Amino acid sequence: MPEITKSYEPREVERKWYAAWLASGAFAGRPARGRQGYSIVMPPPNVTGVLTMGHVLNNTIQDILVRRARLEGYSTVWIPGLDHAGIATQTVVERELRKQKKTRHDLGREAFLERVWAWRKEKGGVILEQLRRLGASCDWDRTQFTMDPEYSSAVLGVFADLFNKGRIYRGKRMVNWCPASLTALSDEEVIMKPVNGTLYKVRYEVVDSPGQFIQVATTRPETIPGDVALAVHPDDPRYAGLVGRKVWRPLVRTEIPVVADKAVDPAFGSGALKITPAHDKVDYEVGLRHGLPVVEVLEADGTMNLLAGPGLARMERFAARKKAAELLKASGALVGEEAYQNNVGYSERADVPIEPRLTWQWWLRYPKVEEAKAVVQSGQIRFHPERWAKVYLHWLENIQDWCISRQLWWGHRIPVWYRKGVDRDSLTEADLRDPQKVHVSAAGPSDPEDWVQEDDVLDTWASSWLWPLTTLGWPDAARMKEAGFDYFYPTSTLVTGPDIIFFWVARMIMAGLELSRPGEGVDRRLPFRDVFFTGIIRDAQGRKMSKSLGNSPDPLDLMDRYGADGLRFGIVSIAPQGQDIRFQEDRIEQGKNFCNKLWNACRFRQMSGPAGDNGSPHAIMSRIDAAKFDADDHAILDRLLFATREVDRYFAQFEFSAAAQALYSFFWNDFCDWYVEVSKAKLQAEETKATCLAIQDLVLRQTLLLLHPFIPFITEELWSLLGYDGGRASIMDGTLDNASRCATDLGILGAKPDQALAATVERMKSFISQARALKAENGQAGRRDSGFVLIAPDRDWQVVESNMAKLARMAGASQIVRAEKAAGPAVVTAFGTLHLDTSGTADPATERARLAKELEAISRHIASSKARLANEAFVSKAPAHVLEGARRQMAELSAKQAELTRLLAGLG
RNA sequence: GGACCCUUAGCUCAGUUGGUUAGAGCGUUUCCUUGACAUGGAAAAGGUCGCUGGUUCGAGUCCAGUAGGGUCCACCA
């Protein structure tokens, strides 16, 4: 067996094992008869993406779930992939083109798409390579891309299916238009931002009553040339006589009517509203109700057109706003302006204000909305933390049809063909469903020369909503069989961020319910059973991490410096369920330090004695002689079972950081700080050595299994170095038993931890702690040969005596002797009064102060204890165990108080 | 306007159905290179749990209110 080095060097270990895992096919997900399946689909990162801390957290958690399930005996699969990310990717390639002073139109659709594919091949998807570095145990052979031929065919097939079901239609409506990307966006892709602007007060002169004006307020004076009316509330007495009359539009001067509409809030401003149906959603609806014309004054790219009048035409919209204000001022129509903050919708991707714009688009009436609500309400799909269910349900309650078409080239081109010569914009709903005029299918028409295909592509989310289905081969029967659809669907757990509940989670649920297994029970059609929402990672100041702020650390750099395991352990341990995470690099360092601690504890084991048969837990147990157990042996096994049970529970509750911390504290405090230290004395004695080593092996073996999901590389390396593989290749072939199974196994061996004996270890720990403190206060902290005198009753002395070697070593004492009385600095311990031999060097004043301080604390505690016990209500109402505990504590405190008083008196 | 979250040690955070003296990591102070580990060990200082009231024998924990910070949804020009 190779010797374990002094410090852990992750780099080579990580590289070696990841290659070995890939070579052995350890991550391959295969249906296995007689075993339960466990499946996760990775939220596909954008093909343009690079690894961020968010990805690290998200994918580490998925890996933890999959690796744990694997150790628990499930047949697991974790399916990775990439999202083609329509706008994001197209933007990247267009930016490259712009450097060559070209636009996509210079290339044409086909050449441009070739260009995008070339980019994808050359630079896309680096993130998947980066995830390998992190240790992600994905089944890479199953990697999917949303533009793969099979995937595309599924997407188009679903479009045709939903079209045939009447759920998809084409309609001219107000949409969120992005003047930078030149496409429609869904409501979810619009971010409302408060913007400091100006509220302009403009007066419109009444045509038949010169000198009389109606004043309106607007933030967008450049749209005045598109005004087709003014509107007032029908019950507003101020304007009662004006409804039906005409006013002069102050820019591109013409007569427009005054209409009455309940959409107007009479309490806001002057109570009159300008109506610009082409450029405002509410105005459009008012226009429809009153049969008003639509006058577009803005082009798709956000510039003014000729209808805006000679003063504004061809200007960019924000410049036009200023110009319009100047023109109004010059004509006297502008009667005031004030600073004003209002909320403006911004394009999520391009970060420019969107324009409401009337265009033809494809829409989806969401399927299975009610069922999607029901499965979450009933708990058939469980959200963790649960509160996100409320957000989800609220969105579904108010759901609007989904605009699924995008005026882009990169994406799934909508599988609709119009018969040549047919004017698509004059098609009625009935025409749309007439196969003579419109063809809809994934394969396309058999006589393509007679048809013209729709130009638009689908919203990216209209492909990724099929992810859990299509990654498992759906809808192709042969591919489903190969991918194990029957076995792995529904998938087990989805791990994602709450920011895409609407974009992705809700839509996947609806898609799964509608498409997966029509006619079967709900629980067969769900895409997943649990959804775990991670927090958002913020910087130390609490800001979101973003490229533009440059406040996001590079995960690859962190892995270089702390190891992938250190990064994984660190990030998980600071990510409590449901809260945003404030990133602090020292926590990653802590992860690295923990790995080093684990490494060195195993090194100590290796140096302490030859390896016995470590091939299986039973082999290790057969080396244990339970008859030779002392309290520490009982205690460490008891703590091991406790930690195992805690981790079991935390996993059931999706509390990964709590699980990591439980393991951290068990391993560092219970095992390293105590058991390893007491082992040093036990290993000196031949009769206890073999059992002690076997217990170490048992604990380390189980600890490695428990930790493997969090820190896979180092646990694999140590598993191999210490020979726990029993001739098998990998820790992944090991079995992680749950706590009750472990307890049973120990019981069979006659090594069931004795709780009472384990409890004496707690007393020994505090005894040692007090002894060390006593030394530190008397300037002996560094000494290994202090002398102690203990005044103890027989029962307690027996405990000390039978653990003497360990206790003396731990206390740094040459000896602890028993006496009837003693002098010198002292402390009242659970085993009696312990005096430190200072050979008269101690300062009585310091000693007196210390004892007095302790006595005061004890007395305060006694007072509150006493008050409680004197309270009749407490005595009669508190449960028995609480009462019992309080009384026992009172007795202990009183004894200690008496002893402290005695010691103080002895000092004079 | 509606919904949700947070406020506990200098910092970042745990604290599970209410129950003995509220914890961790980092930071700080003092000490220690003893044969697993200085990426380490030992000891110590440090908190009226945002505030006010209520329920209870008992509240960091439950309820009501309030202040501050944050997120999402909907938006009136």
mmCIF file of N, CA, C and O in Angstrom, chain A residues 385-457:
data_model
loop_
_atom_site.group_PDB
_atom_site.id
_atom_site.type_symbol
_atom_site.label_atom_id
_atom_site.label_comp_id
_atom_site.label_asym_id
_atom_site.label_seq_id
_atom_site.Cartn_x
_atom_site.Cartn_y
_atom_site.Cartn_z
ATOM 1 N N PRO A 385 -37.587 24.803 -0.671
ATOM 2 C CA PRO A 385 -38.534 24.961 0.425
ATOM 3 C C PRO A 385 -39.963 25.096 -0.120
ATOM 4 O O PRO A 385 -40.171 25.582 -1.227
ATOM 5 N N GLU A 386 -40.877 24.727 0.731
ATOM 6 C CA GLU A 386 -42.268 24.625 0.320
ATOM 7 C C GLU A 386 -42.861 25.961 -0.123
ATOM 8 O O GLU A 386 -43.790 25.993 -0.928
ATOM 9 N N ARG A 387 -42.321 27.048 0.398
ATOM 10 C CA ARG A 387 -42.987 28.331 0.147
ATOM 11 C C ARG A 387 -43.030 28.715 -1.327
ATOM 12 O O ARG A 387 -43.864 29.504 -1.749
ATOM 13 N N TRP A 388 -42.115 28.147 -2.133
ATOM 14 C CA TRP A 388 -42.142 28.490 -3.552
ATOM 15 C C TRP A 388 -43.397 27.998 -4.239
ATOM 16 O O TRP A 388 -43.756 28.472 -5.313
ATOM 17 N N ALA A 389 -44.067 27.048 -3.598
ATOM 18 C CA ALA A 389 -45.321 26.554 -4.176
ATOM 19 C C ALA A 389 -46.319 27.699 -4.327
ATOM 20 O O ALA A 389 -47.091 27.755 -5.283
ATOM 21 N N LYS A 390 -46.274 28.616 -3.381
ATOM 22 C CA LYS A 390 -47.214 29.725 -3.414
ATOM 23 C C LYS A 390 -46.958 30.626 -4.629
ATOM 24 O O LYS A 390 -47.882 31.091 -5.292
ATOM 25 N N VAL A 391 -45.677 30.876 -4.883
ATOM 26 C CA VAL A 391 -45.295 31.691 -6.033
ATOM 27 C C VAL A 391 -45.763 31.014 -7.321
ATOM 28 O O VAL A 391 -46.317 31.638 -8.222
ATOM 29 N N TYR A 392 -45.513 29.734 -7.364
ATOM 30 C CA TYR A 392 -45.893 28.919 -8.521
ATOM 31 C C TYR A 392 -47.400 28.958 -8.750
ATOM 32 O O TYR A 392 -47.868 29.213 -9.865
ATOM 33 N N LEU A 393 -48.159 28.740 -7.682
ATOM 34 C CA LEU A 393 -49.618 28.700 -7.812
ATOM 35 C C LEU A 393 -50.171 30.063 -8.216
ATOM 36 O O LEU A 393 -51.082 30.154 -9.032
ATOM 37 N N HIS A 394 -49.590 31.112 -7.653
ATOM 38 C CA HIS A 394 -50.068 32.455 -7.982
ATOM 39 C C HIS A 394 -49.878 32.742 -9.471
ATOM 40 O O HIS A 394 -50.744 33.331 -10.123
ATOM 41 N N TRP A 395 -48.763 32.302 -10.002
ATOM 42 C CA TRP A 395 -48.519 32.520 -11.433
ATOM 43 C C TRP A 395 -49.542 31.747 -12.271
ATOM 44 O O TRP A 395 -50.082 32.260 -13.243
ATOM 45 N N LEU A 396 -49.798 30.508 -11.865
ATOM 46 C CA LEU A 396 -50.757 29.696 -12.633
ATOM 47 C C LEU A 396 -52.172 30.260 -12.550
ATOM 48 O O LEU A 396 -52.949 30.160 -13.497
ATOM 49 N N GLU A 397 -52.496 30.867 -11.390
ATOM 50 C CA GLU A 397 -53.823 31.463 -11.242
ATOM 51 C C GLU A 397 -54.047 32.563 -12.286
ATOM 52 O O GLU A 397 -55.155 32.785 -12.744
ATOM 53 N N ASN A 398 -52.960 33.295 -12.577
ATOM 54 C CA ASN A 398 -53.097 34.474 -13.444
ATOM 55 C C ASN A 398 -52.458 34.252 -14.811
ATOM 56 O O ASN A 398 -52.000 35.195 -15.444
ATOM 57 N N ILE A 399 -52.412 33.014 -15.221
ATOM 58 C CA ILE A 399 -51.636 32.685 -16.410
ATOM 59 C C ILE A 399 -52.243 33.292 -17.681
ATOM 60 O O ILE A 399 -53.465 33.383 -17.828
ATOM 61 N N GLN A 400 -51.371 33.784 -18.564
ATOM 62 C CA GLN A 400 -51.772 34.352 -19.851
ATOM 63 C C GLN A 400 -51.214 33.462 -20.966
ATOM 64 O O GLN A 400 -50.219 32.769 -20.749
ATOM 65 N N ASP A 401 -51.804 33.543 -22.109
ATOM 66 C CA ASP A 401 -51.291 32.761 -23.234
ATOM 67 C C ASP A 401 -49.820 33.120 -23.485
ATOM 68 O O ASP A 401 -49.387 34.240 -23.277
ATOM 69 N N TRP A 402 -49.098 32.115 -23.937
ATOM 70 C CA TRP A 402 -47.641 32.238 -24.068
ATOM 71 C C TRP A 402 -47.283 32.596 -25.514
ATOM 72 O O TRP A 402 -47.656 31.871 -26.443
ATOM 73 N N CYS A 403 -46.572 33.693 -25.670
ATOM 74 C CA CYS A 403 -46.096 34.070 -27.003
ATOM 75 C C CYS A 403 -44.859 33.221 -27.293
ATOM 76 O O CYS A 403 -43.798 33.430 -26.701
ATOM 77 N N ILE A 404 -45.010 32.247 -28.179
ATOM 78 C CA ILE A 404 -43.932 31.268 -28.394
ATOM 79 C C ILE A 404 -43.112 31.543 -29.648
ATOM 80 O O ILE A 404 -42.158 30.821 -29.928
ATOM 81 N N SER A 405 -43.481 32.563 -30.414
ATOM 82 C CA SER A 405 -42.696 32.831 -31.632
ATOM 83 C C SER A 405 -41.666 33.922 -31.375
ATOM 84 O O SER A 405 -41.886 34.838 -30.575
ATOM 85 N N ARG A 406 -40.540 33.783 -32.029
ATOM 86 C CA ARG A 406 -39.466 34.777 -31.915
ATOM 87 C C ARG A 406 -38.982 35.110 -33.326
ATOM 88 O O ARG A 406 -38.850 34.224 -34.170
ATOM 89 N N GLN A 407 -38.658 36.384 -33.517
ATOM 90 C CA GLN A 407 -38.218 36.806 -34.843
ATOM 91 C C GLN A 407 -36.691 36.660 -34.927
ATOM 92 O O GLN A 407 -35.956 37.601 -35.150
ATOM 93 N N LEU A 408 -36.262 35.441 -34.672
ATOM 94 C CA LEU A 408 -34.832 35.135 -34.712
ATOM 95 C C LEU A 408 -34.608 34.066 -35.775
ATOM 96 O O LEU A 408 -35.557 33.511 -36.323
ATOM 97 N N TRP A 409 -33.350 33.749 -35.997
ATOM 98 C CA TRP A 409 -33.032 32.670 -36.930
ATOM 99 C C TRP A 409 -32.527 31.425 -36.194
ATOM 100 O O TRP A 409 -32.665 30.315 -36.648
ATOM 101 N N TRP A 410 -31.853 31.670 -35.055
ATOM 102 C CA TRP A 410 -31.265 30.547 -34.327
ATOM 103 C C TRP A 410 -32.327 29.943 -33.402
ATOM 104 O O TRP A 410 -32.718 30.575 -32.413
ATOM 105 N N GLY A 411 -32.787 28.773 -33.751
ATOM 106 C CA GLY A 411 -33.826 28.139 -32.951
ATOM 107 C C GLY A 411 -34.597 27.156 -33.800
ATOM 108 O O GLY A 411 -34.212 26.858 -34.939
ATOM 109 N N HIS A 412 -35.681 26.635 -33.215
ATOM 110 C CA HIS A 412 -36.501 25.684 -33.959
ATOM 111 C C HIS A 412 -37.476 26.454 -34.824
ATOM 112 O O HIS A 412 -38.395 27.088 -34.310
ATOM 113 N N ARG A 413 -37.281 26.364 -36.142
ATOM 114 C CA ARG A 413 -38.152 27.114 -37.044
ATOM 115 C C ARG A 413 -39.552 26.518 -36.985
ATOM 116 O O ARG A 413 -39.733 25.297 -37.063
ATOM 117 N N ILE A 414 -40.505 27.405 -36.805
ATOM 118 C CA ILE A 414 -41.881 26.948 -36.590
ATOM 119 C C ILE A 414 -42.353 26.109 -37.785
ATOM 120 O O ILE A 414 -42.230 26.535 -38.946
ATOM 121 N N PRO A 415 -42.857 24.903 -37.516
ATOM 122 C CA PRO A 415 -43.173 23.950 -38.600
ATOM 123 C C PRO A 415 -44.525 24.233 -39.240
ATOM 124 O O PRO A 415 -45.414 23.390 -39.251
ATOM 125 N N VAL A 416 -44.645 25.450 -39.750
ATOM 126 C CA VAL A 416 -45.881 25.858 -40.421
ATOM 127 C C VAL A 416 -45.507 26.317 -41.822
ATOM 128 O O VAL A 416 -44.535 27.056 -41.994
ATOM 129 N N TRP A 417 -46.261 25.844 -42.805
ATOM 130 C CA TRP A 417 -46.031 26.250 -44.190
ATOM 131 C C TRP A 417 -47.310 26.865 -44.739
ATOM 132 O O TRP A 417 -48.406 26.341 -44.503
ATOM 133 N N TYR A 418 -47.154 27.996 -45.425
ATOM 134 C CA TYR A 418 -48.302 28.651 -46.049
ATOM 135 C C TYR A 418 -48.271 28.318 -47.535
ATOM 136 O O TYR A 418 -47.197 28.363 -48.163
ATOM 137 N N ARG A 419 -49.432 27.996 -48.083
ATOM 138 C CA ARG A 419 -49.523 27.742 -49.525
ATOM 139 C C ARG A 419 -49.058 28.992 -50.263
ATOM 140 O O ARG A 419 -49.388 30.103 -49.878
ATOM 141 N N LYS A 420 -48.246 28.803 -51.270
ATOM 142 C CA LYS A 420 -47.758 29.947 -52.049
ATOM 143 C C LYS A 420 -48.921 30.783 -52.544
ATOM 144 O O LYS A 420 -49.933 30.248 -52.998
ATOM 145 N N GLY A 421 -48.757 32.074 -52.419
ATOM 146 C CA GLY A 421 -49.822 32.965 -52.876
ATOM 147 C C GLY A 421 -50.818 33.320 -51.786
ATOM 148 O O GLY A 421 -51.577 34.262 -51.920
ATOM 149 N N VAL A 422 -50.789 32.578 -50.690
ATOM 150 C CA VAL A 422 -51.710 32.886 -49.597
ATOM 151 C C VAL A 422 -51.121 34.028 -48.759
ATOM 152 O O VAL A 422 -49.934 34.012 -48.443
ATOM 153 N N ASP A 423 -51.962 35.010 -48.455
ATOM 154 C CA ASP A 423 -51.509 36.105 -47.592
ATOM 155 C C ASP A 423 -51.714 35.694 -46.141
ATOM 156 O O ASP A 423 -52.834 35.638 -45.653
ATOM 157 N N ARG A 424 -50.605 35.429 -45.462
ATOM 158 C CA ARG A 424 -50.710 34.830 -44.118
ATOM 159 C C ARG A 424 -51.425 35.731 -43.121
ATOM 160 O O ARG A 424 -52.072 35.267 -42.208
ATOM 161 N N ASP A 425 -51.324 37.063 -43.338
ATOM 162 C CA ASP A 425 -51.916 37.957 -42.349
ATOM 163 C C ASP A 425 -53.422 38.125 -42.515
ATOM 164 O O ASP A 425 -54.073 38.741 -41.686
ATOM 165 N N SER A 426 -53.955 37.573 -43.575
ATOM 166 C CA SER A 426 -55.415 37.688 -43.697
ATOM 167 C C SER A 426 -56.099 36.342 -43.480
ATOM 168 O O SER A 426 -57.282 36.185 -43.733
ATOM 169 N N LEU A 427 -55.342 35.403 -42.969
ATOM 170 C CA LEU A 427 -55.926 34.086 -42.692
ATOM 171 C C LEU A 427 -56.831 34.155 -41.462
ATOM 172 O O LEU A 427 -56.449 34.700 -40.439
ATOM 173 N N THR A 428 -58.020 33.597 -41.579
ATOM 174 C CA THR A 428 -58.901 33.502 -40.408
ATOM 175 C C THR A 428 -58.520 32.254 -39.627
ATOM 176 O O THR A 428 -57.716 31.431 -40.079
ATOM 177 N N GLU A 429 -59.114 32.131 -38.460
ATOM 178 C CA GLU A 429 -58.876 30.944 -37.642
ATOM 179 C C GLU A 429 -59.223 29.682 -38.439
ATOM 180 O O GLU A 429 -58.505 28.682 -38.403
ATOM 181 N N ALA A 430 -60.311 29.752 -39.182
ATOM 182 C CA ALA A 430 -60.721 28.596 -39.987
ATOM 183 C C ALA A 430 -59.710 28.318 -41.102
ATOM 184 O O ALA A 430 -59.346 27.163 -41.362
ATOM 185 N N ASP A 431 -59.215 29.381 -41.756
ATOM 186 C CA ASP A 431 -58.208 29.223 -42.809
ATOM 187 C C ASP A 431 -56.968 28.524 -42.273
ATOM 188 O O ASP A 431 -56.353 27.686 -42.938
ATOM 189 N N LEU A 432 -56.600 28.920 -41.044
ATOM 190 C CA LEU A 432 -55.392 28.395 -40.428
ATOM 191 C C LEU A 432 -55.467 26.880 -40.300
ATOM 192 O O LEU A 432 -54.458 26.175 -40.341
ATOM 193 N N ARG A 433 -56.679 26.384 -40.138
ATOM 194 C CA ARG A 433 -56.863 24.939 -39.938
ATOM 195 C C ARG A 433 -57.257 24.241 -41.250
ATOM 196 O O ARG A 433 -57.624 23.071 -41.238
ATOM 197 N N ASP A 434 -57.164 24.985 -42.350
ATOM 198 C CA ASP A 434 -57.517 24.408 -43.653
ATOM 199 C C ASP A 434 -56.242 23.874 -44.318
ATOM 200 O O ASP A 434 -55.361 24.658 -44.696
ATOM 201 N N PRO A 435 -56.103 22.550 -44.429
ATOM 202 C CA PRO A 435 -54.852 21.970 -44.956
ATOM 203 C C PRO A 435 -54.547 22.409 -46.383
ATOM 204 O O PRO A 435 -53.408 22.251 -46.841
ATOM 205 N N GLN A 436 -55.502 22.957 -47.077
ATOM 206 C CA GLN A 436 -55.216 23.477 -48.406
ATOM 207 C C GLN A 436 -54.412 24.763 -48.327
ATOM 208 O O GLN A 436 -53.670 25.110 -49.250
ATOM 209 N N LYS A 437 -54.585 25.479 -47.250
ATOM 210 C CA LYS A 437 -53.934 26.788 -47.137
ATOM 211 C C LYS A 437 -52.712 26.772 -46.221
ATOM 212 O O LYS A 437 -51.752 27.498 -46.450
ATOM 213 N N VAL A 438 -52.821 25.952 -45.172
ATOM 214 C CA VAL A 438 -51.737 25.926 -44.193
ATOM 215 C C VAL A 438 -51.370 24.480 -43.873
ATOM 216 O O VAL A 438 -52.250 23.653 -43.631
ATOM 217 N N HIS A 439 -50.070 24.209 -43.882
ATOM 218 C CA HIS A 439 -49.596 22.883 -43.546
ATOM 219 C C HIS A 439 -48.816 22.955 -42.233
ATOM 220 O O HIS A 439 -47.941 23.808 -42.068
ATOM 221 N N VAL A 440 -49.155 22.067 -41.303
ATOM 222 C CA VAL A 440 -48.428 22.043 -40.026
ATOM 223 C C VAL A 440 -47.991 20.619 -39.739
ATOM 224 O O VAL A 440 -48.830 19.722 -39.576
ATOM 225 N N SER A 441 -46.673 20.383 -39.711
ATOM 226 C CA SER A 441 -46.169 19.066 -39.324
ATOM 227 C C SER A 441 -44.675 19.161 -39.095
ATOM 228 O O SER A 441 -44.018 20.068 -39.609
ATOM 229 N N ALA A 442 -44.172 18.216 -38.332
ATOM 230 C CA ALA A 442 -42.730 18.226 -38.071
ATOM 231 C C ALA A 442 -41.952 17.934 -39.348
ATOM 232 O O ALA A 442 -40.881 18.484 -39.580
ATOM 233 N N ALA A 443 -42.518 17.092 -40.195
ATOM 234 C CA ALA A 443 -41.800 16.654 -41.396
ATOM 235 C C ALA A 443 -41.901 17.659 -42.537
ATOM 236 O O ALA A 443 -41.044 17.686 -43.423
ATOM 237 N N GLY A 444 -42.932 18.490 -42.511
ATOM 238 C CA GLY A 444 -43.116 19.426 -43.606
ATOM 239 C C GLY A 444 -43.939 18.791 -44.727
ATOM 240 O O GLY A 444 -44.192 17.588 -44.716
ATOM 241 N N PRO A 445 -44.363 19.631 -45.663
ATOM 242 C CA PRO A 445 -45.206 19.132 -46.754
ATOM 243 C C PRO A 445 -44.396 18.263 -47.733
ATOM 244 O O PRO A 445 -43.177 18.395 -47.818
ATOM 245 N N SER A 446 -45.096 17.371 -48.421
ATOM 246 C CA SER A 446 -44.404 16.497 -49.379
ATOM 247 C C SER A 446 -44.061 17.245 -50.663
ATOM 248 O O SER A 446 -43.215 16.813 -51.431
ATOM 249 N N ASP A 447 -44.718 18.369 -50.877
ATOM 250 C CA ASP A 447 -44.428 19.159 -52.078
ATOM 251 C C ASP A 447 -43.951 20.555 -51.682
ATOM 252 O O ASP A 447 -44.653 21.554 -51.906
ATOM 253 N N PRO A 448 -42.767 20.620 -51.096
ATOM 254 C CA PRO A 448 -42.303 21.899 -50.519
ATOM 255 C C PRO A 448 -42.280 23.045 -51.515
ATOM 256 O O PRO A 448 -42.396 24.203 -51.119
ATOM 257 N N GLU A 449 -42.182 22.716 -52.802
ATOM 258 C CA GLU A 449 -42.095 23.810 -53.776
ATOM 259 C C GLU A 449 -43.368 24.640 -53.841
ATOM 260 O O GLU A 449 -43.352 25.770 -54.324
ATOM 261 N N ASP A 450 -44.457 24.077 -53.323
ATOM 262 C CA ASP A 450 -45.715 24.810 -53.363
ATOM 263 C C ASP A 450 -45.977 25.622 -52.104
ATOM 264 O O ASP A 450 -47.036 26.215 -51.949
ATOM 265 N N TRP A 451 -45.037 25.580 -51.174
ATOM 266 C CA TRP A 451 -45.289 26.191 -49.860
ATOM 267 C C TRP A 451 -44.171 27.141 -49.466
ATOM 268 O O TRP A 451 -43.056 27.036 -49.962
ATOM 269 N N VAL A 452 -44.494 28.023 -48.530
ATOM 270 C CA VAL A 452 -43.498 28.930 -47.955
ATOM 271 C C VAL A 452 -43.511 28.728 -46.445
ATOM 272 O O VAL A 452 -44.569 28.835 -45.810
ATOM 273 N N GLN A 453 -42.327 28.466 -45.888
ATOM 274 C CA GLN A 453 -42.320 28.188 -44.451
ATOM 275 C C GLN A 453 -42.351 29.464 -43.622
ATOM 276 O O GLN A 453 -41.813 30.514 -44.005
ATOM 277 N N GLU A 454 -42.998 29.379 -42.502
ATOM 278 C CA GLU A 454 -42.996 30.447 -41.491
ATOM 279 C C GLU A 454 -41.548 30.842 -41.193
ATOM 280 O O GLU A 454 -40.677 29.982 -41.090
ATOM 281 N N ASP A 455 -41.325 32.141 -41.006
ATOM 282 C CA ASP A 455 -39.963 32.613 -40.746
ATOM 283 C C ASP A 455 -39.542 32.495 -39.286
ATOM 284 O O ASP A 455 -38.368 32.333 -38.987
ATOM 285 N N ASP A 456 -40.528 32.611 -38.391
ATOM 286 C CA ASP A 456 -40.184 32.708 -36.972
ATOM 287 C C ASP A 456 -39.673 31.383 -36.414
ATOM 288 O O ASP A 456 -39.985 30.306 -36.929
ATOM 289 N N VAL A 457 -38.916 31.499 -35.340
ATOM 290 C CA VAL A 457 -38.512 30.307 -34.582
ATOM 291 C C VAL A 457 -39.253 30.310 -33.252
ATOM 292 O O VAL A 457 -39.919 31.275 -32.890
#
